Amino acid sequence: MLSVLAGTVSVLLAVAVLRLLDRRPTGSARPGRGDLLEPRLQPMVFLFRDRRLVDATQPARTLLGRIPAPTDEWDRLLQWIGPRFHDAPARLDQISRLGRIELLGNQGTGSATLRLLAEDLGGGILRLTITDPEAEQAGLVVDSMSQQAMEDELDLLRRALDQTPMLVWRQDAEDRVTWANAAYLRRAEALSDGPLGWPLPRLLDSPKPVPGAGTTTRRARLDSQGVISWYDCHSHGMGDQEMMFAVPADAAVRAERSLREFVQTLTKTFADLPIGLAIFDRQRNLQLFNPALIDLTGLPTGFLTARPTLFDLLDKLRELRMVPEPKDFRSWRQQMNNLESAAATGHHVETWSLPGGQTYRVTGRPHPDGAVAFLFEDITSEISLTRKFRADLLLGSHVLDGIEDALVVFAPNGKLLVRNRSYGQLWGDEGETLADALAAWEDRVEAGPGLAALRARLTEKHEGRGDNGVMAGPSGQLLGWSVTGLAGGRQMLRFRASELGQLTKDAEPADADRIDLAGAVGAK
């Protein structure tokens, strides 16, 4: 209890002393010489309790007000003290143990010496006094720290403006340049034929600030001996004068020009495409289309330039009978919803068979930022060609099935390509390679010189091998075989019932020789 009371008394006494020092002379009596100097010879004293500002003299408050920082008074003071008294933050953390700290420092860029006195008054109360020992009446400061802080800030701002690549200047109501930074002066000297005069020449036609509109912006060009530079000029009103900022925009101008050229190239490419193109944004409004879309769909140009939505475009296509004929409107709407959803989530392709006999391929592709693109391609001729090709294949298959001879065609790698119905009835439909066929033949008939000659002809491909011969069939009949070479290394094998008739099961090879069949069962 006594410690709290003592701390409170100490705070009251310290505040009273500060108020006494900060008091100005009043009354009608003429102040003396010392009183005239008192307002500017007040000490810079801060009083903190648990690092919260309790009171301060007027110079101390002025210094805190000139430190730009969105923090409390203690942090702002440390921000100013830190660069000038390097050990101050660490020593102040030990003030409760040390009781009193005195440090010497300097005033920023200047060479004046500063003294920092920190005193622990007890009860968490800390008094900081900053003085200039070299000033008149040492121990009192003529607000020199505030003045030095302003000079340091001014020097920092000047250096920043002189090092910036922007052109910064100020002009009056008559458009006369009254101030400019180093970048502006260097550019003006480069464009001037002689030494610069005052007022400075205007380099850019900057925008006029609009009252109440804040900053006004426009792009301006600067021609220097045939070399054109671009700037984004920002104008801001300051009373009866204007502050101008010109940011270099050469890179932005080049990028915009490249983008325009790229878009023009794409537009020309899209215009020559035979495929209809329609690109919709994330709100599903039409943003881009090409002439082929009009040619394929018959949509009016005015309708497309009005940027309809995707579903408005699909409804218009339905009116023009350019979509598949739906069973009812609800199912058609559901189909179109599915089309939009599938195109937005991934690559989606549909084939539309139109009432007029045309066939369109509709492809939906998602684009960045939720956009979606649809491509309309007329594939009527492709579908007709495919159908004709399938019909020709079916006709050829029927023709092959109508031949009584058993036919089979093998690829150069031994794959079975074609077989007709007679072959399936003779040897079965199992197997898809030459090896499978040989295995089936050997399984159904007994080994003989005719089968051996056929195997040799199909597998060994030696020159001098006969292209035809006779072998025993699966039912004991004589089969004549013939191999014909086709284009691409393919081979066609034909089995035909031999005119020699059927071999008897009791006939021995010697009997076959006696009936003069040796030539029939061998290779010719």
Short mmCIF file of C-alpha atoms in Angstrom, two decimals:
data_model
loop_
_atom_site.label_atom_id
_atom_site.label_comp_id
_atom_site.label_asym_id
_atom_site.label_seq_id
_atom_site.Cartn_x
_atom_site.Cartn_y
_atom_site.Cartn_z
CA MET A 1 0.00 0.00 0.00
CA LEU A 2 2.82 2.33 0.91
CA SER A 3 4.64 1.58 -2.37
CA VAL A 4 1.56 2.42 -4.45
CA LEU A 5 1.09 5.66 -2.50
CA ALA A 6 4.75 6.57 -2.97
CA GLY A 7 4.52 5.89 -6.73
CA THR A 8 1.44 8.09 -7.03
CA VAL A 9 3.14 10.92 -5.13
CA SER A 10 6.19 10.62 -7.43
CA VAL A 11 4.00 10.87 -10.53
CA LEU A 12 2.21 13.93 -9.15
CA LEU A 13 5.48 15.65 -8.29
CA ALA A 14 6.99 14.88 -11.71
CA VAL A 15 3.88 16.14 -13.53
CA ALA A 16 3.92 19.29 -11.39
CA VAL A 17 7.55 19.96 -12.30
CA LEU A 18 6.79 19.46 -16.01
CA ARG A 19 3.80 21.76 -15.82
CA LEU A 20 5.94 24.39 -14.09
CA LEU A 21 8.55 24.18 -16.80
CA ASP A 22 5.90 24.27 -19.53
CA ARG A 23 3.99 27.25 -18.06
CA ARG A 24 4.06 30.46 -20.09
CA PRO A 25 4.04 33.94 -18.51
CA THR A 26 0.62 35.60 -18.16
CA GLY A 27 -0.65 38.96 -16.98
CA SER A 28 -0.03 42.54 -18.08
CA ALA A 29 3.43 42.81 -16.53
CA ARG A 30 6.22 43.12 -19.06
CA PRO A 31 8.26 39.95 -19.08
CA GLY A 32 11.97 40.05 -18.50
CA ARG A 33 14.67 38.90 -20.88
CA GLY A 34 14.68 35.40 -19.38
CA ASP A 35 10.93 35.11 -19.76
CA LEU A 36 11.17 36.02 -23.47
CA LEU A 37 13.52 33.10 -24.03
CA GLU A 38 11.57 30.60 -21.87
CA PRO A 39 9.14 29.33 -24.55
CA ARG A 40 12.00 28.14 -26.74
CA LEU A 41 14.35 27.08 -23.94
CA GLN A 42 12.21 24.36 -22.45
CA PRO A 43 13.80 20.96 -21.76
CA MET A 44 12.73 17.88 -23.73
CA VAL A 45 11.41 15.61 -21.00
CA PHE A 46 9.21 12.49 -21.28
CA LEU A 47 7.44 10.86 -18.36
CA PHE A 48 6.36 7.20 -18.84
CA ARG A 49 4.61 4.78 -16.53
CA ASP A 50 4.85 1.15 -17.61
CA ARG A 51 5.92 2.48 -21.05
CA ARG A 52 2.75 4.56 -21.42
CA LEU A 53 3.23 8.30 -21.83
CA VAL A 54 1.99 10.16 -18.75
CA ASP A 55 3.21 13.67 -19.57
CA ALA A 56 5.78 15.50 -21.67
CA THR A 57 7.01 19.04 -22.27
CA GLN A 58 5.91 20.89 -25.39
CA PRO A 59 9.19 20.25 -27.34
CA ALA A 60 8.89 16.56 -26.47
CA ARG A 61 5.33 16.39 -27.77
CA THR A 62 6.37 18.26 -30.92
CA LEU A 63 9.10 15.69 -31.54
CA LEU A 64 6.67 12.78 -31.11
CA GLY A 65 4.21 14.43 -33.48
CA ARG A 66 6.83 14.59 -36.24
CA ILE A 67 7.72 10.89 -36.11
CA PRO A 68 5.48 9.10 -38.70
CA ALA A 69 4.66 5.71 -37.21
CA PRO A 70 1.29 4.02 -36.53
CA THR A 71 2.41 2.93 -33.02
CA ASP A 72 2.26 4.21 -29.44
CA GLU A 73 4.46 6.98 -28.03
CA TRP A 74 7.08 4.60 -26.58
CA ASP A 75 7.72 2.86 -29.92
CA ARG A 76 7.82 6.18 -31.77
CA LEU A 77 10.36 7.55 -29.33
CA LEU A 78 12.50 4.42 -29.67
CA GLN A 79 12.31 4.82 -33.45
CA TRP A 80 13.88 8.27 -33.08
CA ILE A 81 16.32 7.35 -30.29
CA GLY A 82 17.58 4.09 -31.86
CA PRO A 83 19.66 5.58 -34.75
CA ARG A 84 21.11 8.28 -32.45
CA PHE A 85 21.80 6.23 -29.30
CA HIS A 86 22.68 2.75 -30.50
CA ASP A 87 22.76 1.12 -27.06
CA ALA A 88 19.65 2.86 -25.77
CA PRO A 89 17.00 0.13 -26.45
CA ALA A 90 19.05 -2.58 -24.70
CA ARG A 91 20.05 -0.31 -21.79
CA LEU A 92 16.49 0.93 -21.26
CA ASP A 93 15.36 -2.68 -20.81
CA GLN A 94 17.72 -2.79 -17.76
CA ILE A 95 16.65 0.55 -16.22
CA SER A 96 14.84 -1.11 -13.32
CA ARG A 97 18.14 -2.74 -12.29
CA LEU A 98 20.50 0.14 -13.10
CA GLY A 99 18.26 2.93 -11.81
CA ARG A 100 19.93 5.67 -13.90
CA ILE A 101 21.41 5.66 -17.41
CA GLU A 102 23.25 8.44 -19.24
CA LEU A 103 24.17 8.03 -22.91
CA LEU A 104 25.79 10.23 -25.55
CA GLY A 105 24.77 10.22 -29.19
CA ASN A 106 24.55 12.42 -32.29
CA GLN A 107 21.74 14.12 -34.18
CA GLY A 108 21.34 11.98 -37.26
CA THR A 109 23.22 13.40 -40.23
CA GLY A 110 24.52 16.30 -38.17
CA SER A 111 27.56 16.31 -35.92
CA ALA A 112 25.93 17.79 -32.80
CA THR A 113 26.22 15.70 -29.64
CA LEU A 114 23.13 14.65 -27.71
CA ARG A 115 22.75 13.44 -24.14
CA LEU A 116 20.07 11.00 -23.03
CA LEU A 117 19.32 10.73 -19.32
CA ALA A 118 16.98 7.99 -18.15
CA GLU A 119 15.89 7.81 -14.48
CA ASP A 120 13.81 5.17 -12.75
CA LEU A 121 11.57 7.02 -10.24
CA GLY A 122 10.05 3.83 -8.83
CA GLY A 123 6.61 2.34 -9.27
CA GLY A 124 7.25 1.70 -12.97
CA ILE A 125 7.79 5.44 -13.62
CA LEU A 126 10.55 6.40 -16.06
CA ARG A 127 11.73 9.90 -16.89
CA LEU A 128 13.69 10.53 -20.08
CA THR A 129 15.52 13.81 -20.65
CA ILE A 130 17.20 14.66 -23.96
CA THR A 131 19.53 17.65 -24.05
CA ASP A 132 22.05 19.29 -26.34
CA PRO A 133 25.22 19.92 -24.30
CA GLU A 134 26.61 22.29 -26.90
CA ALA A 135 23.53 24.54 -26.93
CA GLU A 136 23.38 27.73 -24.93
CA GLN A 137 22.59 27.07 -21.26
CA ALA A 138 23.49 23.39 -21.26
CA GLY A 139 20.74 21.27 -19.76
CA LEU A 140 18.09 23.26 -21.65
CA VAL A 141 17.29 22.61 -25.29
CA VAL A 142 15.99 25.19 -27.76
CA ASP A 143 13.78 22.55 -29.50
CA SER A 144 16.87 21.65 -31.54
CA MET A 145 15.92 17.96 -31.70
CA SER A 146 12.60 18.76 -33.36
CA GLN A 147 14.39 21.03 -35.78
CA GLN A 148 16.97 18.34 -36.49
CA ALA A 149 14.21 15.73 -37.02
CA MET A 150 12.57 18.01 -39.57
CA GLU A 151 15.89 18.57 -41.33
CA ASP A 152 16.60 14.84 -41.44
CA GLU A 153 13.15 14.12 -42.86
CA LEU A 154 13.58 16.89 -45.41
CA ASP A 155 16.96 15.51 -46.46
CA LEU A 156 15.46 12.02 -46.79
CA LEU A 157 12.60 13.31 -48.96
CA ARG A 158 14.97 15.28 -51.19
CA ARG A 159 17.22 12.27 -51.69
CA ALA A 160 14.24 10.03 -52.47
CA LEU A 161 12.80 12.46 -55.03
CA ASP A 162 16.18 12.98 -56.68
CA GLN A 163 16.79 9.23 -57.01
CA THR A 164 13.35 8.28 -58.31
CA PRO A 165 13.08 7.56 -62.07
CA MET A 166 9.79 9.46 -62.15
CA LEU A 167 9.61 13.01 -63.46
CA VAL A 168 8.21 15.09 -60.61
CA TRP A 169 7.46 18.80 -60.90
CA ARG A 170 5.16 21.54 -59.68
CA GLN A 171 3.50 24.18 -61.81
CA ASP A 172 1.42 27.22 -61.01
CA ALA A 173 -1.92 28.34 -62.37
CA GLU A 174 -0.21 29.69 -65.51
CA ASP A 175 1.45 26.32 -66.19
CA ARG A 176 4.91 27.59 -65.25
CA VAL A 177 7.20 24.99 -63.69
CA THR A 178 8.15 26.27 -60.23
CA TRP A 179 9.98 23.18 -58.94
CA ALA A 180 11.31 19.91 -60.34
CA ASN A 181 13.28 16.91 -59.15
CA ALA A 182 16.65 15.75 -60.45
CA ALA A 183 15.19 13.36 -63.06
CA TYR A 184 13.15 16.19 -64.58
CA LEU A 185 16.19 18.49 -64.63
CA ARG A 186 18.35 15.86 -66.33
CA ARG A 187 15.71 15.25 -69.00
CA ALA A 188 15.24 18.98 -69.54
CA GLU A 189 19.01 19.49 -69.92
CA ALA A 190 19.15 16.67 -72.50
CA LEU A 191 16.43 18.34 -74.57
CA SER A 192 17.73 21.90 -74.18
CA ASP A 193 20.17 23.46 -76.63
CA GLY A 194 21.73 25.66 -73.94
CA PRO A 195 21.77 26.16 -70.18
CA LEU A 196 18.46 25.94 -68.43
CA GLY A 197 16.71 29.11 -67.38
CA TRP A 198 13.98 29.84 -64.91
CA PRO A 199 11.13 29.00 -65.08
CA LEU A 200 11.96 25.53 -66.33
CA PRO A 201 10.56 24.32 -69.67
CA ARG A 202 7.50 22.08 -69.68
CA LEU A 203 8.31 18.61 -71.03
CA LEU A 204 4.86 16.97 -71.03
CA ASP A 205 1.28 18.03 -71.55
CA SER A 206 -0.02 16.83 -68.23
CA PRO A 207 -3.72 16.46 -67.42
CA LYS A 208 -5.56 19.19 -65.61
CA PRO A 209 -6.83 18.14 -62.18
CA VAL A 210 -10.58 17.96 -61.89
CA PRO A 211 -11.92 19.67 -58.76
CA GLY A 212 -13.07 17.08 -56.26
CA ALA A 213 -11.78 14.18 -58.37
CA GLY A 214 -8.45 13.72 -56.57
CA THR A 215 -5.71 12.54 -58.91
CA THR A 216 -6.16 12.83 -62.68
CA THR A 217 -4.23 10.50 -64.99
CA ARG A 218 -3.43 10.45 -68.68
CA ARG A 219 -0.71 9.07 -70.94
CA ALA A 220 1.66 11.48 -72.69
CA ARG A 221 4.58 11.10 -75.08
CA LEU A 222 7.95 12.83 -75.12
CA ASP A 223 9.88 13.08 -78.40
CA SER A 224 13.64 13.34 -77.94
CA GLN A 225 15.49 13.50 -81.28
CA GLY A 226 13.17 10.96 -82.86
CA VAL A 227 13.14 8.66 -79.81
CA ILE A 228 9.65 8.55 -78.31
CA SER A 229 9.20 7.93 -74.59
CA TRP A 230 5.85 7.36 -72.94
CA TYR A 231 4.77 8.42 -69.47
CA ASP A 232 1.70 7.96 -67.32
CA CYS A 233 1.10 11.45 -65.96
CA HIS A 234 -0.71 11.92 -62.65
CA SER A 235 -1.89 15.40 -61.67
CA HIS A 236 -2.88 16.38 -58.14
CA GLY A 237 -4.11 19.82 -57.12
CA MET A 238 -2.35 21.57 -54.21
CA GLY A 239 -4.11 24.87 -53.60
CA ASP A 240 -3.52 27.17 -56.58
CA GLN A 241 -0.71 24.93 -57.89
CA GLU A 242 -0.49 21.44 -59.31
CA MET A 243 1.83 18.58 -58.43
CA MET A 244 2.76 16.38 -61.39
CA PHE A 245 4.14 12.83 -61.41
CA ALA A 246 5.19 11.20 -64.71
CA VAL A 247 5.86 7.46 -64.40
CA PRO A 248 7.80 5.83 -67.31
CA ALA A 249 5.39 3.68 -69.32
CA ASP A 250 7.55 2.45 -72.22
CA ALA A 251 7.31 -1.19 -71.11
CA ALA A 252 3.53 -0.91 -70.69
CA VAL A 253 3.15 0.66 -74.15
CA ARG A 254 5.26 -2.07 -75.75
CA ALA A 255 3.24 -4.75 -73.98
CA GLU A 256 -0.05 -3.18 -75.08
CA ARG A 257 1.18 -2.88 -78.66
CA SER A 258 2.30 -6.52 -78.66
CA LEU A 259 -1.05 -7.55 -77.22
CA ARG A 260 -2.94 -5.61 -79.91
CA GLU A 261 -0.82 -7.17 -82.65
CA PHE A 262 -1.32 -10.62 -81.16
CA VAL A 263 -5.09 -10.08 -80.96
CA GLN A 264 -5.12 -8.84 -84.56
CA THR A 265 -3.20 -11.93 -85.67
CA LEU A 266 -5.61 -14.18 -83.81
CA THR A 267 -8.56 -12.30 -85.27
CA LYS A 268 -7.24 -12.76 -88.81
CA THR A 269 -6.56 -16.43 -88.11
CA PHE A 270 -10.03 -16.95 -86.66
CA ALA A 271 -11.56 -15.18 -89.67
CA ASP A 272 -9.92 -17.69 -92.04
CA LEU A 273 -10.88 -20.77 -90.04
CA PRO A 274 -13.59 -23.00 -91.56
CA ILE A 275 -14.61 -23.93 -88.01
CA GLY A 276 -17.12 -21.72 -86.22
CA LEU A 277 -15.75 -20.24 -83.00
CA ALA A 278 -17.72 -18.73 -80.09
CA ILE A 279 -16.03 -17.69 -76.82
CA PHE A 280 -18.12 -16.86 -73.76
CA ASP A 281 -16.90 -15.19 -70.55
CA ARG A 282 -17.52 -16.46 -67.04
CA GLN A 283 -21.00 -14.86 -67.07
CA ARG A 284 -21.64 -16.81 -70.31
CA ASN A 285 -21.90 -13.69 -72.48
CA LEU A 286 -20.53 -13.94 -76.02
CA GLN A 287 -17.21 -12.09 -76.28
CA LEU A 288 -15.68 -13.31 -79.54
CA PHE A 289 -16.89 -15.06 -82.69
CA ASN A 290 -15.63 -15.52 -86.25
CA PRO A 291 -17.37 -15.32 -89.65
CA ALA A 292 -17.46 -19.10 -89.99
CA LEU A 293 -19.95 -19.24 -87.11
CA ILE A 294 -22.36 -17.12 -89.17
CA ASP A 295 -21.82 -19.25 -92.28
CA LEU A 296 -22.39 -22.54 -90.44
CA THR A 297 -25.31 -21.56 -88.23
CA GLY A 298 -27.04 -18.78 -90.16
CA LEU A 299 -27.16 -16.59 -87.01
CA PRO A 300 -27.73 -12.88 -87.76
CA THR A 301 -24.67 -10.66 -87.36
CA GLY A 302 -26.62 -8.12 -85.34
CA PHE A 303 -27.69 -10.81 -82.92
CA LEU A 304 -24.09 -11.91 -82.35
CA THR A 305 -22.69 -8.39 -81.99
CA ALA A 306 -25.23 -7.74 -79.23
CA ARG A 307 -23.24 -10.25 -77.09
CA PRO A 308 -26.03 -12.69 -76.28
CA THR A 309 -25.76 -15.24 -73.50
CA LEU A 310 -24.96 -18.87 -74.25
CA PHE A 311 -28.53 -20.01 -73.70
CA ASP A 312 -29.92 -17.17 -75.83
CA LEU A 313 -27.62 -18.33 -78.63
CA LEU A 314 -28.73 -21.94 -78.22
CA ASP A 315 -32.39 -20.86 -78.23
CA LYS A 316 -31.77 -18.95 -81.45
CA LEU A 317 -30.11 -22.02 -82.99
CA ARG A 318 -33.16 -24.07 -82.01
CA GLU A 319 -35.41 -21.58 -83.79
CA LEU A 320 -33.25 -21.89 -86.91
CA ARG A 321 -33.39 -25.72 -86.68
CA MET A 322 -29.61 -25.86 -86.27
CA VAL A 323 -29.65 -28.16 -83.24
CA PRO A 324 -30.77 -31.79 -82.94
CA GLU A 325 -34.56 -32.04 -82.92
CA PRO A 326 -35.53 -32.58 -79.25
CA LYS A 327 -38.32 -34.74 -77.98
CA ASP A 328 -39.60 -31.88 -75.84
CA PHE A 329 -38.34 -28.50 -74.62
CA ARG A 330 -37.51 -29.75 -71.13
CA SER A 331 -35.25 -32.52 -72.36
CA TRP A 332 -33.61 -30.14 -74.81
CA ARG A 333 -32.95 -27.60 -72.07
CA GLN A 334 -31.46 -30.32 -69.88
CA GLN A 335 -29.25 -31.42 -72.77
CA MET A 336 -27.99 -27.85 -73.24
CA ASN A 337 -27.33 -27.49 -69.50
CA ASN A 338 -25.30 -30.68 -69.61
CA LEU A 339 -23.39 -29.36 -72.61
CA GLU A 340 -22.50 -26.13 -70.79
CA SER A 341 -21.49 -27.93 -67.58
CA ALA A 342 -19.35 -30.51 -69.39
CA ALA A 343 -17.61 -27.83 -71.49
CA ALA A 344 -16.87 -25.73 -68.39
CA THR A 345 -15.28 -28.62 -66.49
CA GLY A 346 -13.28 -30.27 -69.26
CA HIS A 347 -12.94 -31.14 -72.94
CA HIS A 348 -16.35 -32.18 -74.28
CA VAL A 349 -17.41 -33.28 -77.78
CA GLU A 350 -20.88 -33.87 -79.17
CA THR A 351 -22.14 -34.82 -82.63
CA TRP A 352 -25.28 -33.03 -83.78
CA SER A 353 -27.33 -34.66 -86.54
CA LEU A 354 -29.41 -31.76 -87.82
CA PRO A 355 -32.88 -32.03 -89.36
CA GLY A 356 -31.53 -30.75 -92.69
CA GLY A 357 -29.22 -33.76 -93.08
CA GLN A 358 -26.08 -31.96 -91.93
CA THR A 359 -23.84 -33.26 -89.17
CA TYR A 360 -21.93 -30.90 -86.85
CA ARG A 361 -19.26 -31.67 -84.31
CA VAL A 362 -19.59 -29.34 -81.31
CA THR A 363 -16.54 -29.10 -79.06
CA GLY A 364 -16.50 -27.31 -75.71
CA ARG A 365 -13.25 -26.31 -74.03
CA PRO A 366 -12.76 -24.51 -70.71
CA HIS A 367 -10.66 -21.34 -70.67
CA PRO A 368 -8.94 -19.54 -67.77
CA ASP A 369 -11.00 -17.43 -65.38
CA GLY A 370 -14.17 -19.44 -65.98
CA ALA A 371 -14.56 -18.68 -69.70
CA VAL A 372 -15.60 -21.38 -72.18
CA ALA A 373 -15.15 -21.74 -75.94
CA PHE A 374 -17.34 -23.69 -78.39
CA LEU A 375 -16.22 -24.86 -81.82
CA PHE A 376 -18.76 -25.78 -84.49
CA GLU A 377 -17.39 -27.98 -87.28
CA ASP A 378 -19.29 -29.27 -90.30
CA ILE A 379 -18.41 -32.96 -90.60
CA THR A 380 -21.16 -33.90 -93.06
CA SER A 381 -18.68 -34.92 -95.79
CA GLU A 382 -16.58 -36.82 -93.27
CA ILE A 383 -19.60 -38.72 -92.00
CA SER A 384 -20.73 -39.44 -95.57
CA LEU A 385 -17.26 -40.73 -96.47
CA THR A 386 -17.19 -42.90 -93.35
CA ARG A 387 -20.58 -44.33 -94.12
CA LYS A 388 -19.56 -45.03 -97.72
CA PHE A 389 -16.39 -46.71 -96.55
CA ARG A 390 -18.33 -48.87 -94.12
CA ALA A 391 -20.78 -49.78 -96.87
CA ASP A 392 -17.89 -50.77 -99.15
CA LEU A 393 -16.40 -52.89 -96.41
CA LEU A 394 -19.73 -54.57 -95.82
CA LEU A 395 -20.12 -55.21 -99.54
CA GLY A 396 -16.65 -56.74 -99.77
CA SER A 397 -17.42 -58.95 -96.78
CA HIS A 398 -20.60 -60.16 -98.46
CA VAL A 399 -18.73 -60.85 -101.68
CA LEU A 400 -16.08 -62.87 -99.85
CA ASP A 401 -18.74 -64.83 -97.98
CA GLY A 402 -20.38 -65.65 -101.30
CA ILE A 403 -17.27 -67.40 -102.65
CA GLU A 404 -17.25 -71.16 -102.17
CA ASP A 405 -13.46 -71.34 -101.76
CA ALA A 406 -12.12 -70.86 -98.25
CA LEU A 407 -10.13 -67.57 -98.21
CA VAL A 408 -7.85 -66.11 -95.56
CA VAL A 409 -5.37 -63.18 -95.70
CA PHE A 410 -2.32 -62.82 -93.44
CA ALA A 411 -0.33 -59.67 -92.72
CA PRO A 412 3.50 -59.66 -93.03
CA ASN A 413 3.73 -60.03 -89.22
CA GLY A 414 1.47 -63.09 -89.35
CA LYS A 415 -1.71 -61.42 -88.13
CA LEU A 416 -4.92 -62.78 -89.65
CA LEU A 417 -6.61 -59.88 -91.48
CA VAL A 418 -9.57 -61.34 -93.40
CA ARG A 419 -11.35 -64.71 -93.62
CA ASN A 420 -14.61 -65.56 -95.28
CA ARG A 421 -17.48 -67.76 -94.15
CA SER A 422 -16.26 -70.83 -96.07
CA TYR A 423 -12.94 -70.71 -94.21
CA GLY A 424 -14.76 -70.61 -90.87
CA GLN A 425 -16.89 -73.56 -91.85
CA LEU A 426 -13.81 -75.50 -92.97
CA TRP A 427 -11.31 -74.71 -90.21
CA GLY A 428 -13.31 -72.81 -87.55
CA ASP A 429 -13.14 -69.17 -86.46
CA GLU A 430 -10.58 -69.62 -83.68
CA GLY A 431 -7.18 -68.00 -83.87
CA GLU A 432 -6.04 -64.57 -85.01
CA THR A 433 -2.52 -65.29 -86.25
CA LEU A 434 -0.75 -67.54 -88.76
CA ALA A 435 0.67 -69.64 -85.91
CA ASP A 436 -2.87 -70.22 -84.60
CA ALA A 437 -4.01 -71.25 -88.10
CA LEU A 438 -1.12 -73.70 -88.56
CA ALA A 439 -1.86 -75.22 -85.16
CA ALA A 440 -5.54 -75.63 -86.12
CA TRP A 441 -4.66 -77.28 -89.43
CA GLU A 442 -2.20 -79.70 -87.85
CA ASP A 443 -4.71 -80.55 -85.14
CA ARG A 444 -7.45 -81.44 -87.63
CA VAL A 445 -5.49 -83.27 -90.32
CA GLU A 446 -2.69 -85.78 -90.35
CA ALA A 447 0.77 -84.64 -91.26
CA GLY A 448 1.64 -85.06 -94.89
CA PRO A 449 3.81 -83.60 -97.64
CA GLY A 450 1.03 -81.22 -98.78
CA LEU A 451 0.63 -79.59 -95.33
CA ALA A 452 4.41 -79.46 -94.91
CA ALA A 453 4.73 -77.71 -98.28
CA LEU A 454 2.04 -75.18 -97.25
CA ARG A 455 3.78 -74.47 -93.96
CA ALA A 456 7.07 -73.96 -95.75
CA ARG A 457 5.46 -71.63 -98.27
CA LEU A 458 3.84 -69.45 -95.59
CA THR A 459 6.66 -69.35 -93.06
CA GLU A 460 10.02 -69.92 -94.71
CA LYS A 461 9.31 -67.94 -97.89
CA HIS A 462 12.25 -69.50 -99.74
CA GLU A 463 12.47 -68.89 -103.40
CA GLY A 464 11.51 -71.89 -105.48
CA ARG A 465 8.72 -72.95 -103.16
CA GLY A 466 5.52 -73.82 -104.96
CA ASP A 467 2.58 -71.44 -104.66
CA ASN A 468 0.00 -74.22 -104.80
CA GLY A 469 -0.44 -77.82 -103.82
CA VAL A 470 -2.80 -80.47 -102.48
CA MET A 471 -3.31 -81.64 -98.90
CA ALA A 472 -5.73 -83.72 -96.89
CA GLY A 473 -8.75 -81.87 -95.50
CA PRO A 474 -10.31 -82.15 -92.03
CA SER A 475 -12.98 -84.57 -93.35
CA GLY A 476 -10.53 -86.71 -95.32
CA GLN A 477 -11.20 -84.89 -98.59
CA LEU A 478 -8.50 -83.63 -100.87
CA LEU A 479 -7.99 -79.83 -100.70
CA GLY A 480 -6.11 -77.84 -103.24
CA TRP A 481 -4.38 -74.79 -101.80
CA SER A 482 -2.86 -71.78 -103.50
CA VAL A 483 -0.97 -68.75 -102.02
CA THR A 484 -1.04 -65.37 -103.76
CA GLY A 485 1.16 -62.43 -102.77
CA LEU A 486 -0.65 -59.11 -102.22
CA ALA A 487 0.53 -55.53 -101.84
CA GLY A 488 2.40 -54.65 -98.65
CA GLY A 489 3.75 -58.16 -98.08
CA ARG A 490 0.32 -59.67 -97.38
CA GLN A 491 -0.50 -63.25 -98.45
CA MET A 492 -3.85 -64.65 -99.51
CA LEU A 493 -4.44 -68.38 -99.03
CA ARG A 494 -7.23 -70.20 -100.85
CA PHE A 495 -8.50 -73.71 -100.13
CA ARG A 496 -10.55 -75.45 -102.83
CA ALA A 497 -12.00 -78.95 -102.97
CA SER A 498 -9.75 -81.06 -105.23
CA GLU A 499 -11.19 -82.77 -108.33
CA LEU A 500 -9.39 -85.98 -107.34
CA GLY A 501 -12.13 -86.70 -104.80
CA GLN A 502 -11.73 -88.12 -101.30
CA LEU A 503 -8.97 -90.25 -99.87
CA THR A 504 -10.02 -93.50 -98.20
CA LYS A 505 -9.12 -94.00 -94.58
CA ASP A 506 -7.62 -97.47 -95.36
CA ALA A 507 -5.33 -96.15 -98.08
CA GLU A 508 -1.65 -96.33 -97.18
CA PRO A 509 0.95 -93.94 -98.53
CA ALA A 510 2.14 -96.79 -100.77
CA ASP A 511 -1.45 -97.23 -102.04
CA ALA A 512 -1.60 -93.54 -102.70
CA ASP A 513 1.53 -93.87 -104.73
CA ARG A 514 0.05 -96.78 -106.67
CA ILE A 515 -2.99 -94.72 -107.58
CA ASP A 516 -0.60 -92.01 -108.74
CA LEU A 517 -1.50 -89.39 -106.10
CA ALA A 518 2.06 -88.56 -105.18
CA GLY A 519 1.94 -85.42 -107.21
CA ALA A 520 -1.45 -84.49 -105.81
CA VAL A 521 -0.50 -84.41 -102.15
CA GLY A 522 2.81 -82.69 -102.67
CA ALA A 523 3.78 -79.21 -103.79
CA LYS A 524 3.44 -78.51 -107.45
#
